[in-house]
Amino acid sequence: MIVRFALALGLAVIVAGAPIAEIFTAQGSHYDVFLAYGTKYKTQINAFVASYDVLNTILIPFYKTPAGAEAVASLVATATAVFPDYCDELRGISDGAEVPLDLIMLLSFEDELTTIVEEPGQTSCSDLHMNIAGGATILAHNEDDEVYIEGGAVILEATIFRNDRHSEYSFIAYQYPGFLPGIAFGFNSHGIALTCNAVFPTAANASGLGNQYIARHILGSTNLEDAFSRARMGAACDGHSLNIMSFRHEDAKKPILTNIELSMNGTETLTITPGLNVPELVESGVFFHANMYRHSPEVSQYVDVSSVARLAVFNSMPTPTTLEDALAVLGSQANASYPIYRTGTAPDCCTETGPSCCATVASAIFDLAAKTMSVYFENPATSTPTYVYPIHVRN
């Protein structure tokens, strides 16, 4: 076991075993951090852009049509007006990796554009909320994607500076090659943790807010109410599932876990208090989310076979109450065809038409009592975490 210090964040990182995603640390302006990231991982980002099937067979061809160019122009105009800092981050990636900005922007609107062209996006990720009365408060997450993504992802430790060179905030997040951070899992120096699940509405509004930008915005939240406000700041173009947890002292006294489902209709919020019971949704403060809307009945959505199977497996298991139970849920392979811990084998493909299958590329456990984020790169039910981050809150 090696102990390493993330100096920009002031957080100790305990490292055990051989990591699949290495750590990259940077500090500076929004642009500077991602210029450094793009420069360091130029080879990996270019390889990903060249091989990513969704980008090359759906997004780029659609962008070359009049309808596609119009949709992208609308999305970019909204993002530039509402989220200029995050557009600067994408520009940093583009300049550092020497990838055309158009392609980086297309990646940032993957969810929205695949819905517009009626090609449901990639089925990915499972989350378990546990808020046990008198017991554990845990947010557990499986990050699922195409198998080859492992070679390009990193754990990004970033400190963002204001124009006056004073630190604004820091965050640690699982970073996909060429994307904005926040769409997988992470937390910030204000004690706000975030994980995400893809969902698949049947319609999108090209004038709405992009999923990646909303998630990235939440990663900068100063407190729980600020996180909620950022999630609800406007209608999404497409849809997303956001899982939010606070480690702040004032929130830990009455811990809540929150799932917010975004759509072009607005937001639906499920607040999971200790011991909460909601028929067919929450039992004893325990809630499971895969890649279908669960409490937004007015949203028309595609049926995801894997999500149906994962939820059925979860419902067949004893109600989890401990950390060990949470790890068992994330690691379940009771349904060999469509397991919760996914293996990258058919028929469990990322899209209905393939070509590649989904695997769990990382798992994360946010534990309120321990005040940690633990990251696993093997089945968490049978392994130990590679990274354990203490979560120290800076007000």
mmCIF file of C-alpha atoms in Angstrom:
data_model
loop_
_atom_site.group_PDB
_atom_site.id
_atom_site.type_symbol
_atom_site.label_atom_id
_atom_site.label_comp_id
_atom_site.label_asym_id
_atom_site.label_seq_id
_atom_site.Cartn_x
_atom_site.Cartn_y
_atom_site.Cartn_z
ATOM 1 C CA MET A 1 0.000 0.000 0.000
ATOM 2 C CA ILE A 2 1.297 3.427 -0.975
ATOM 3 C CA VAL A 3 0.179 6.724 0.521
ATOM 4 C CA ARG A 4 0.166 9.650 -1.877
ATOM 5 C CA PHE A 5 -0.847 13.271 -1.321
ATOM 6 C CA ALA A 6 -2.890 15.272 -3.784
ATOM 7 C CA LEU A 7 -1.249 18.598 -3.033
ATOM 8 C CA ALA A 8 -3.612 20.793 -5.029
ATOM 9 C CA LEU A 9 -6.533 19.476 -3.014
ATOM 10 C CA GLY A 10 -4.937 18.830 0.344
ATOM 11 C CA LEU A 11 -6.456 15.345 0.341
ATOM 12 C CA ALA A 12 -4.651 12.096 1.068
ATOM 13 C CA VAL A 13 -5.136 9.321 -1.463
ATOM 14 C CA ILE A 14 -4.545 5.736 -0.396
ATOM 15 C CA VAL A 15 -3.500 3.619 -3.348
ATOM 16 C CA ALA A 16 -3.620 -0.186 -3.333
ATOM 17 C CA GLY A 17 -2.918 -2.423 -6.288
ATOM 18 C CA ALA A 18 -2.432 -1.491 -9.922
ATOM 19 C CA PRO A 19 -4.797 1.289 -11.028
ATOM 20 C CA ILE A 20 -6.634 1.104 -14.339
ATOM 21 C CA ALA A 21 -7.240 4.866 -14.351
ATOM 22 C CA GLU A 22 -4.204 6.877 -13.322
ATOM 23 C CA ILE A 23 -4.383 10.144 -11.402
ATOM 24 C CA PHE A 24 -3.807 13.484 -13.106
ATOM 25 C CA THR A 25 -3.518 16.662 -11.023
ATOM 26 C CA ALA A 26 -3.790 20.191 -12.394
ATOM 27 C CA GLN A 27 -4.599 23.681 -11.178
ATOM 28 C CA GLY A 28 -5.356 26.990 -12.843
ATOM 29 C CA SER A 29 -8.198 28.589 -14.767
ATOM 30 C CA HIS A 30 -10.916 26.486 -16.359
ATOM 31 C CA TYR A 31 -9.019 26.665 -19.632
ATOM 32 C CA ASP A 32 -5.581 26.027 -18.128
ATOM 33 C CA VAL A 33 -6.587 22.880 -16.228
ATOM 34 C CA PHE A 34 -8.033 21.269 -19.312
ATOM 35 C CA LEU A 35 -5.276 22.468 -21.603
ATOM 36 C CA ALA A 36 -2.875 20.624 -19.309
ATOM 37 C CA TYR A 37 -5.133 17.555 -19.303
ATOM 38 C CA GLY A 38 -5.509 17.600 -23.096
ATOM 39 C CA THR A 39 -1.763 18.004 -23.585
ATOM 40 C CA LYS A 40 -0.881 15.161 -21.195
ATOM 41 C CA TYR A 41 -3.413 12.751 -22.680
ATOM 42 C CA LYS A 42 -3.219 13.824 -26.312
ATOM 43 C CA THR A 43 -2.523 10.296 -27.540
ATOM 44 C CA GLN A 44 -5.379 8.709 -25.591
ATOM 45 C CA ILE A 45 -7.901 11.399 -26.555
ATOM 46 C CA ASN A 46 -7.011 11.182 -30.240
ATOM 47 C CA ALA A 47 -7.224 7.392 -30.171
ATOM 48 C CA PHE A 48 -10.628 7.593 -28.533
ATOM 49 C CA VAL A 49 -11.956 10.148 -31.017
ATOM 50 C CA ALA A 50 -10.737 8.026 -33.911
ATOM 51 C CA SER A 51 -12.335 4.823 -32.609
ATOM 52 C CA TYR A 52 -15.508 5.958 -30.828
ATOM 53 C CA ASP A 53 -18.346 4.411 -32.792
ATOM 54 C CA VAL A 54 -21.098 6.787 -31.632
ATOM 55 C CA LEU A 55 -19.062 9.820 -32.677
ATOM 56 C CA ASN A 56 -18.026 8.465 -36.056
ATOM 57 C CA THR A 57 -21.192 6.690 -37.178
ATOM 58 C CA ILE A 58 -23.933 8.871 -35.643
ATOM 59 C CA LEU A 59 -22.783 12.291 -34.441
ATOM 60 C CA ILE A 60 -20.462 13.334 -37.271
ATOM 61 C CA PRO A 61 -22.765 12.164 -40.102
ATOM 62 C CA PHE A 62 -25.711 13.951 -38.490
ATOM 63 C CA TYR A 63 -23.662 17.116 -37.974
ATOM 64 C CA LYS A 64 -22.966 17.170 -41.728
ATOM 65 C CA THR A 65 -26.682 17.447 -42.528
ATOM 66 C CA PRO A 66 -28.554 20.771 -42.490
ATOM 67 C CA ALA A 67 -30.768 19.582 -39.619
ATOM 68 C CA GLY A 68 -27.750 18.395 -37.654
ATOM 69 C CA ALA A 69 -25.799 21.593 -38.175
ATOM 70 C CA GLU A 70 -28.818 23.593 -37.015
ATOM 71 C CA ALA A 71 -29.271 21.450 -33.890
ATOM 72 C CA VAL A 72 -25.593 21.671 -32.968
ATOM 73 C CA ALA A 73 -25.555 25.427 -33.536
ATOM 74 C CA SER A 74 -28.513 25.808 -31.162
ATOM 75 C CA LEU A 75 -26.899 23.626 -28.493
ATOM 76 C CA VAL A 76 -23.565 25.428 -28.776
ATOM 77 C CA ALA A 77 -25.221 28.852 -28.589
ATOM 78 C CA THR A 78 -27.035 27.897 -25.378
ATOM 79 C CA ALA A 79 -23.937 26.351 -23.815
ATOM 80 C CA THR A 80 -21.777 29.342 -24.708
ATOM 81 C CA ALA A 81 -24.285 31.775 -23.214
ATOM 82 C CA VAL A 82 -25.077 29.817 -20.042
ATOM 83 C CA PHE A 83 -21.835 27.917 -19.353
ATOM 84 C CA PRO A 84 -18.902 29.882 -20.796
ATOM 85 C CA ASP A 85 -16.422 28.465 -18.253
ATOM 86 C CA TYR A 86 -17.153 24.896 -19.283
ATOM 87 C CA CYS A 87 -16.896 25.824 -22.948
ATOM 88 C CA ASP A 88 -13.437 27.144 -22.038
ATOM 89 C CA GLU A 89 -12.654 23.717 -20.565
ATOM 90 C CA LEU A 90 -13.637 22.032 -23.825
ATOM 91 C CA ARG A 91 -11.518 24.536 -25.743
ATOM 92 C CA GLY A 92 -8.607 23.636 -23.463
ATOM 93 C CA ILE A 93 -9.047 19.938 -24.237
ATOM 94 C CA SER A 94 -9.221 20.707 -27.954
ATOM 95 C CA ASP A 95 -6.106 22.882 -27.957
ATOM 96 C CA GLY A 96 -4.098 20.550 -25.736
ATOM 97 C CA ALA A 97 -4.981 17.346 -27.551
ATOM 98 C CA GLU A 98 -4.975 19.012 -30.974
ATOM 99 C CA VAL A 99 -8.429 17.671 -31.758
ATOM 100 C CA PRO A 100 -10.816 19.915 -33.734
ATOM 101 C CA LEU A 101 -13.111 21.795 -31.383
ATOM 102 C CA ASP A 102 -16.128 20.720 -33.433
ATOM 103 C CA LEU A 103 -15.467 17.089 -32.497
ATOM 104 C CA ILE A 104 -14.991 17.878 -28.800
ATOM 105 C CA MET A 105 -18.255 19.849 -28.829
ATOM 106 C CA LEU A 106 -20.046 16.942 -30.512
ATOM 107 C CA LEU A 107 -18.867 14.649 -27.704
ATOM 108 C CA SER A 108 -20.274 17.103 -25.174
ATOM 109 C CA PHE A 109 -23.714 16.799 -26.801
ATOM 110 C CA GLU A 110 -23.687 13.041 -27.339
ATOM 111 C CA ASP A 111 -26.829 12.398 -25.263
ATOM 112 C CA GLU A 112 -28.835 15.160 -26.886
ATOM 113 C CA LEU A 113 -27.886 14.410 -30.483
ATOM 114 C CA THR A 114 -28.475 10.661 -30.226
ATOM 115 C CA THR A 115 -31.979 11.372 -28.933
ATOM 116 C CA ILE A 116 -32.668 13.900 -31.700
ATOM 117 C CA VAL A 117 -31.720 11.330 -34.360
ATOM 118 C CA GLU A 118 -33.737 8.657 -32.514
ATOM 119 C CA GLU A 119 -30.701 6.497 -31.771
ATOM 120 C CA PRO A 120 -30.955 5.785 -28.014
ATOM 121 C CA GLY A 121 -27.658 6.412 -26.261
ATOM 122 C CA GLN A 122 -25.435 4.003 -24.417
ATOM 123 C CA THR A 123 -26.978 2.073 -21.541
ATOM 124 C CA SER A 124 -24.713 2.623 -18.573
ATOM 125 C CA CYS A 125 -24.389 2.866 -14.795
ATOM 126 C CA SER A 126 -26.249 1.721 -11.691
ATOM 127 C CA ASP A 127 -26.721 3.572 -8.396
ATOM 128 C CA LEU A 128 -27.755 2.473 -4.934
ATOM 129 C CA HIS A 129 -28.945 4.984 -2.348
ATOM 130 C CA MET A 130 -28.855 3.724 1.251
ATOM 131 C CA ASN A 131 -30.101 5.969 4.049
ATOM 132 C CA ILE A 132 -30.694 3.574 6.923
ATOM 133 C CA ALA A 133 -32.368 4.951 10.036
ATOM 134 C CA GLY A 134 -29.713 4.857 12.763
ATOM 135 C CA GLY A 135 -27.267 3.217 10.344
ATOM 136 C CA ALA A 136 -25.330 3.680 7.127
ATOM 137 C CA THR A 137 -25.706 6.549 4.673
ATOM 138 C CA ILE A 138 -24.084 5.411 1.430
ATOM 139 C CA LEU A 139 -24.231 6.319 -2.254
ATOM 140 C CA ALA A 140 -22.874 3.415 -4.308
ATOM 141 C CA HIS A 141 -22.191 3.678 -8.034
ATOM 142 C CA ASN A 142 -21.145 1.404 -10.894
ATOM 143 C CA GLU A 143 -19.668 3.260 -13.862
ATOM 144 C CA ASP A 144 -20.476 1.304 -17.017
ATOM 145 C CA ASP A 145 -19.261 1.938 -20.537
ATOM 146 C CA GLU A 146 -17.605 0.304 -23.498
ATOM 147 C CA VAL A 147 -14.653 -1.857 -22.498
ATOM 148 C CA TYR A 148 -12.032 0.138 -24.407
ATOM 149 C CA ILE A 149 -12.860 3.317 -22.466
ATOM 150 C CA GLU A 150 -10.643 2.039 -19.638
ATOM 151 C CA GLY A 151 -7.500 2.917 -21.557
ATOM 152 C CA GLY A 152 -8.401 6.583 -21.844
ATOM 153 C CA ALA A 153 -10.054 7.484 -18.538
ATOM 154 C CA VAL A 154 -8.253 9.145 -15.625
ATOM 155 C CA ILE A 155 -9.023 10.311 -12.112
ATOM 156 C CA LEU A 156 -8.812 14.092 -12.454
ATOM 157 C CA GLU A 157 -7.802 16.123 -9.401
ATOM 158 C CA ALA A 158 -8.428 19.746 -10.319
ATOM 159 C CA THR A 159 -8.216 23.051 -8.509
ATOM 160 C CA ILE A 160 -9.950 25.919 -10.295
ATOM 161 C CA PHE A 161 -8.638 29.447 -9.763
ATOM 162 C CA ARG A 162 -10.556 32.670 -10.140
ATOM 163 C CA ASN A 163 -9.168 35.516 -12.213
ATOM 164 C CA ASP A 164 -7.454 36.890 -9.111
ATOM 165 C CA ARG A 165 -5.528 33.591 -8.807
ATOM 166 C CA HIS A 166 -7.307 32.617 -5.591
ATOM 167 C CA SER A 167 -8.601 29.067 -5.411
ATOM 168 C CA GLU A 168 -12.341 28.870 -6.114
ATOM 169 C CA TYR A 169 -12.821 25.166 -5.464
ATOM 170 C CA SER A 170 -11.289 21.756 -6.105
ATOM 171 C CA PHE A 171 -12.830 18.544 -7.331
ATOM 172 C CA ILE A 172 -11.923 14.930 -7.975
ATOM 173 C CA ALA A 173 -13.780 13.149 -10.781
ATOM 174 C CA TYR A 174 -13.608 10.179 -13.110
ATOM 175 C CA GLN A 175 -12.695 11.818 -16.419
ATOM 176 C CA TYR A 176 -13.641 10.347 -19.790
ATOM 177 C CA PRO A 177 -11.313 11.185 -22.712
ATOM 178 C CA GLY A 178 -12.425 14.432 -24.310
ATOM 179 C CA PHE A 179 -15.571 14.914 -22.201
ATOM 180 C CA LEU A 180 -16.490 17.318 -19.414
ATOM 181 C CA PRO A 181 -16.036 15.936 -15.879
ATOM 182 C CA GLY A 182 -19.090 15.277 -13.724
ATOM 183 C CA ILE A 183 -20.953 12.792 -15.903
ATOM 184 C CA ALA A 184 -19.522 9.758 -14.084
ATOM 185 C CA PHE A 185 -18.745 10.266 -10.380
ATOM 186 C CA GLY A 186 -16.844 12.690 -8.193
ATOM 187 C CA PHE A 187 -16.938 15.199 -5.342
ATOM 188 C CA ASN A 188 -15.718 18.690 -4.599
ATOM 189 C CA SER A 189 -14.007 20.577 -1.794
ATOM 190 C CA HIS A 190 -17.376 21.929 -0.599
ATOM 191 C CA GLY A 191 -18.437 18.362 0.277
ATOM 192 C CA ILE A 192 -20.886 17.769 -2.589
ATOM 193 C CA ALA A 193 -20.748 14.334 -4.239
ATOM 194 C CA LEU A 194 -22.336 13.510 -7.587
ATOM 195 C CA THR A 195 -22.935 10.396 -9.668
ATOM 196 C CA CYS A 196 -24.938 10.100 -12.883
ATOM 197 C CA ASN A 197 -27.050 7.595 -14.798
ATOM 198 C CA ALA A 198 -27.985 7.805 -18.455
ATOM 199 C CA VAL A 199 -31.712 7.741 -19.240
ATOM 200 C CA PHE A 200 -33.369 7.583 -22.644
ATOM 201 C CA PRO A 201 -36.306 9.894 -23.348
ATOM 202 C CA THR A 202 -37.855 9.574 -26.780
ATOM 203 C CA ALA A 203 -37.710 13.310 -27.539
ATOM 204 C CA ALA A 204 -35.289 16.193 -27.071
ATOM 205 C CA ASN A 205 -35.378 19.975 -27.325
ATOM 206 C CA ALA A 206 -32.326 21.433 -29.047
ATOM 207 C CA SER A 207 -32.726 24.738 -27.211
ATOM 208 C CA GLY A 208 -32.404 23.124 -23.774
ATOM 209 C CA LEU A 209 -29.397 22.642 -21.506
ATOM 210 C CA GLY A 210 -26.915 19.827 -22.171
ATOM 211 C CA ASN A 211 -26.512 16.963 -19.708
ATOM 212 C CA GLN A 212 -22.743 17.206 -19.467
ATOM 213 C CA TYR A 213 -22.891 20.929 -18.769
ATOM 214 C CA ILE A 214 -25.496 20.533 -16.011
ATOM 215 C CA ALA A 215 -23.483 17.751 -14.342
ATOM 216 C CA ARG A 216 -20.283 19.789 -14.625
ATOM 217 C CA HIS A 217 -22.108 22.764 -13.089
ATOM 218 C CA ILE A 218 -23.236 20.674 -10.109
ATOM 219 C CA LEU A 219 -19.624 19.570 -9.569
ATOM 220 C CA GLY A 220 -18.932 23.205 -8.665
ATOM 221 C CA SER A 221 -21.780 23.505 -6.113
ATOM 222 C CA THR A 222 -21.040 25.251 -2.823
ATOM 223 C CA ASN A 223 -23.694 23.439 -0.765
ATOM 224 C CA LEU A 224 -26.700 21.144 -1.125
ATOM 225 C CA GLU A 225 -29.229 23.856 -1.952
ATOM 226 C CA ASP A 226 -26.844 25.285 -4.525
ATOM 227 C CA ALA A 227 -26.555 21.828 -6.112
ATOM 228 C CA PHE A 228 -30.343 21.562 -6.328
ATOM 229 C CA SER A 229 -30.572 25.056 -7.798
ATOM 230 C CA ARG A 230 -27.992 24.229 -10.447
ATOM 231 C CA ALA A 231 -29.830 21.022 -11.366
ATOM 232 C CA ARG A 232 -33.102 22.912 -11.751
ATOM 233 C CA MET A 233 -31.808 26.024 -13.511
ATOM 234 C CA GLY A 234 -33.616 25.204 -16.748
ATOM 235 C CA ALA A 235 -35.152 22.452 -18.826
ATOM 236 C CA ALA A 236 -32.712 19.910 -20.156
ATOM 237 C CA CYS A 237 -32.433 19.308 -23.867
ATOM 238 C CA ASP A 238 -32.487 15.563 -23.277
ATOM 239 C CA GLY A 239 -32.578 13.735 -19.949
ATOM 240 C CA HIS A 240 -30.328 12.562 -17.143
ATOM 241 C CA SER A 241 -30.416 11.035 -13.674
ATOM 242 C CA LEU A 242 -28.390 12.864 -11.015
ATOM 243 C CA ASN A 243 -27.536 11.365 -7.619
ATOM 244 C CA ILE A 244 -26.431 13.960 -5.078
ATOM 245 C CA MET A 245 -25.009 13.549 -1.570
ATOM 246 C CA SER A 246 -23.646 16.119 0.885
ATOM 247 C CA PHE A 247 -20.798 15.658 3.359
ATOM 248 C CA ARG A 248 -21.231 19.147 4.784
ATOM 249 C CA HIS A 249 -21.612 19.301 8.564
ATOM 250 C CA GLU A 250 -24.979 21.043 8.509
ATOM 251 C CA ASP A 251 -26.358 18.395 6.114
ATOM 252 C CA ALA A 252 -24.832 15.387 7.891
ATOM 253 C CA LYS A 253 -26.992 16.108 10.965
ATOM 254 C CA LYS A 254 -30.075 15.158 8.944
ATOM 255 C CA PRO A 255 -28.608 13.187 6.053
ATOM 256 C CA ILE A 256 -30.511 12.933 2.808
ATOM 257 C CA LEU A 257 -29.724 11.354 -0.521
ATOM 258 C CA THR A 258 -31.307 12.842 -3.614
ATOM 259 C CA ASN A 259 -32.096 11.555 -7.079
ATOM 260 C CA ILE A 260 -33.065 14.198 -9.632
ATOM 261 C CA GLU A 261 -34.420 13.080 -12.995
ATOM 262 C CA LEU A 262 -33.980 15.683 -15.750
ATOM 263 C CA SER A 263 -36.024 15.914 -18.916
ATOM 264 C CA MET A 264 -37.174 18.513 -21.408
ATOM 265 C CA ASN A 265 -40.254 18.805 -19.170
ATOM 266 C CA GLY A 266 -38.202 19.977 -16.183
ATOM 267 C CA THR A 267 -37.039 18.051 -13.108
ATOM 268 C CA GLU A 268 -38.496 15.466 -10.739
ATOM 269 C CA THR A 269 -36.811 15.107 -7.359
ATOM 270 C CA LEU A 270 -36.832 12.133 -5.007
ATOM 271 C CA THR A 271 -35.436 12.917 -1.548
ATOM 272 C CA ILE A 272 -34.415 9.766 0.322
ATOM 273 C CA THR A 273 -34.541 10.399 4.066
ATOM 274 C CA PRO A 274 -33.519 7.810 6.697
ATOM 275 C CA GLY A 275 -35.914 4.880 6.639
ATOM 276 C CA LEU A 276 -38.155 6.377 3.899
ATOM 277 C CA ASN A 277 -40.776 4.062 2.397
ATOM 278 C CA VAL A 278 -42.454 4.790 -0.957
ATOM 279 C CA PRO A 279 -44.424 1.890 -2.479
ATOM 280 C CA GLU A 280 -42.574 0.244 -5.383
ATOM 281 C CA LEU A 281 -39.825 2.874 -5.217
ATOM 282 C CA VAL A 282 -38.072 3.209 -1.839
ATOM 283 C CA GLU A 283 -37.943 0.620 0.945
ATOM 284 C CA SER A 284 -36.504 1.487 4.372
ATOM 285 C CA GLY A 285 -34.431 4.343 2.917
ATOM 286 C CA VAL A 286 -33.062 2.247 0.031
ATOM 287 C CA PHE A 287 -33.446 3.200 -3.659
ATOM 288 C CA PHE A 288 -31.920 1.734 -6.845
ATOM 289 C CA HIS A 289 -31.545 3.496 -10.202
ATOM 290 C CA ALA A 290 -30.296 2.156 -13.520
ATOM 291 C CA ASN A 291 -30.962 3.695 -16.954
ATOM 292 C CA MET A 292 -34.710 4.272 -16.999
ATOM 293 C CA TYR A 293 -36.791 7.014 -15.384
ATOM 294 C CA ARG A 294 -38.299 5.770 -12.127
ATOM 295 C CA HIS A 295 -40.303 8.712 -10.756
ATOM 296 C CA SER A 296 -41.024 10.865 -13.832
ATOM 297 C CA PRO A 297 -44.207 9.243 -15.146
ATOM 298 C CA GLU A 298 -44.921 11.880 -17.765
ATOM 299 C CA VAL A 299 -41.638 11.289 -19.632
ATOM 300 C CA SER A 300 -41.872 9.011 -22.656
ATOM 301 C CA GLN A 301 -38.798 6.767 -22.673
ATOM 302 C CA TYR A 302 -37.184 3.858 -24.436
ATOM 303 C CA VAL A 303 -37.208 0.529 -22.610
ATOM 304 C CA ASP A 304 -33.704 -0.617 -21.704
ATOM 305 C CA VAL A 305 -33.556 -4.395 -21.302
ATOM 306 C CA SER A 306 -30.465 -4.254 -19.120
ATOM 307 C CA SER A 307 -32.030 -1.717 -16.740
ATOM 308 C CA VAL A 308 -35.159 -3.831 -16.357
ATOM 309 C CA ALA A 309 -32.983 -6.862 -15.572
ATOM 310 C CA ARG A 310 -30.728 -5.009 -13.123
ATOM 311 C CA LEU A 311 -33.697 -3.614 -11.212
ATOM 312 C CA ALA A 312 -35.291 -7.058 -11.075
ATOM 313 C CA VAL A 313 -32.093 -8.526 -9.610
ATOM 314 C CA PHE A 314 -31.917 -5.761 -7.026
ATOM 315 C CA ASN A 315 -35.559 -6.303 -6.043
ATOM 316 C CA SER A 316 -34.854 -9.997 -5.549
ATOM 317 C CA MET A 317 -32.038 -9.325 -3.066
ATOM 318 C CA PRO A 318 -32.469 -8.698 0.666
ATOM 319 C CA THR A 319 -32.768 -4.994 1.470
ATOM 320 C CA PRO A 320 -29.180 -3.778 1.949
ATOM 321 C CA THR A 321 -28.350 -2.131 5.273
ATOM 322 C CA THR A 322 -24.537 -2.208 5.510
ATOM 323 C CA LEU A 323 -21.498 -1.300 3.433
ATOM 324 C CA GLU A 324 -20.929 -4.996 2.746
ATOM 325 C CA ASP A 325 -24.494 -5.269 1.458
ATOM 326 C CA ALA A 326 -23.954 -2.276 -0.836
ATOM 327 C CA LEU A 327 -20.809 -3.873 -2.269
ATOM 328 C CA ALA A 328 -22.734 -7.102 -2.837
ATOM 329 C CA VAL A 329 -25.385 -5.218 -4.812
ATOM 330 C CA LEU A 330 -22.823 -3.457 -7.010
ATOM 331 C CA GLY A 331 -21.008 -6.732 -7.582
ATOM 332 C CA SER A 332 -24.048 -8.865 -8.337
ATOM 333 C CA GLN A 333 -23.861 -11.125 -11.378
ATOM 334 C CA ALA A 334 -26.961 -13.135 -10.522
ATOM 335 C CA ASN A 335 -28.335 -12.471 -14.001
ATOM 336 C CA ALA A 336 -25.514 -13.719 -16.214
ATOM 337 C CA SER A 337 -26.895 -12.071 -19.354
ATOM 338 C CA TYR A 338 -27.602 -8.655 -17.819
ATOM 339 C CA PRO A 339 -25.687 -8.390 -14.520
ATOM 340 C CA ILE A 340 -25.438 -5.337 -12.266
ATOM 341 C CA TYR A 341 -21.646 -5.675 -12.375
ATOM 342 C CA ARG A 342 -21.277 -5.819 -16.133
ATOM 343 C CA THR A 343 -18.660 -7.895 -17.927
ATOM 344 C CA GLY A 344 -18.482 -6.624 -21.512
ATOM 345 C CA THR A 345 -20.017 -9.742 -23.018
ATOM 346 C CA ALA A 346 -23.051 -10.282 -25.250
ATOM 347 C CA PRO A 347 -25.963 -9.840 -25.093
ATOM 348 C CA ASP A 348 -25.272 -6.927 -22.718
ATOM 349 C CA CYS A 349 -24.327 -4.369 -25.388
ATOM 350 C CA CYS A 350 -24.094 -0.614 -24.947
ATOM 351 C CA THR A 351 -26.709 -0.004 -27.619
ATOM 352 C CA GLU A 352 -29.365 -2.228 -29.144
ATOM 353 C CA THR A 353 -27.346 -2.552 -32.337
ATOM 354 C CA GLY A 354 -23.897 -2.923 -30.775
ATOM 355 C CA PRO A 355 -21.126 -3.078 -31.818
ATOM 356 C CA SER A 356 -19.448 -3.280 -28.413
ATOM 357 C CA CYS A 357 -20.700 -4.504 -25.084
ATOM 358 C CA CYS A 358 -20.862 -2.745 -21.734
ATOM 359 C CA ALA A 359 -18.566 -3.382 -18.810
ATOM 360 C CA THR A 360 -18.338 -1.870 -15.355
ATOM 361 C CA VAL A 361 -15.123 0.129 -15.725
ATOM 362 C CA ALA A 362 -15.092 1.494 -12.145
ATOM 363 C CA SER A 363 -17.177 1.545 -8.976
ATOM 364 C CA ALA A 364 -17.382 4.244 -6.323
ATOM 365 C CA ILE A 365 -18.643 4.193 -2.727
ATOM 366 C CA PHE A 366 -19.445 7.451 -0.944
ATOM 367 C CA ASP A 367 -19.683 6.694 2.788
ATOM 368 C CA LEU A 368 -20.978 9.472 5.053
ATOM 369 C CA ALA A 369 -19.751 7.898 8.309
ATOM 370 C CA ALA A 370 -16.240 7.268 6.977
ATOM 371 C CA LYS A 371 -16.248 10.548 5.003
ATOM 372 C CA THR A 372 -14.610 8.858 2.044
ATOM 373 C CA MET A 373 -14.935 8.093 -1.658
ATOM 374 C CA SER A 374 -13.557 4.635 -2.413
ATOM 375 C CA VAL A 375 -12.835 3.713 -6.040
ATOM 376 C CA TYR A 376 -12.701 0.122 -7.286
ATOM 377 C CA PHE A 377 -11.488 -1.175 -10.639
ATOM 378 C CA GLU A 378 -12.472 -4.799 -10.037
ATOM 379 C CA ASN A 379 -15.713 -6.300 -8.745
ATOM 380 C CA PRO A 380 -16.245 -4.447 -5.454
ATOM 381 C CA ALA A 381 -17.938 -7.461 -3.871
ATOM 382 C CA THR A 382 -14.678 -9.425 -4.070
ATOM 383 C CA SER A 383 -11.907 -6.807 -4.123
ATOM 384 C CA THR A 384 -10.496 -3.865 -2.208
ATOM 385 C CA PRO A 385 -10.538 -0.257 -3.422
ATOM 386 C CA THR A 386 -7.626 1.060 -5.431
ATOM 387 C CA TYR A 387 -8.111 4.649 -4.267
ATOM 388 C CA VAL A 388 -9.658 5.927 -1.035
ATOM 389 C CA TYR A 389 -10.158 9.687 -0.849
ATOM 390 C CA PRO A 390 -10.929 11.298 2.514
ATOM 391 C CA ILE A 391 -13.542 13.991 1.945
ATOM 392 C CA HIS A 392 -12.557 17.124 3.827
ATOM 393 C CA VAL A 393 -15.067 19.955 3.512
ATOM 394 C CA ARG A 394 -13.821 23.457 2.858
ATOM 395 C CA ASN A 395 -16.584 25.980 3.516
#
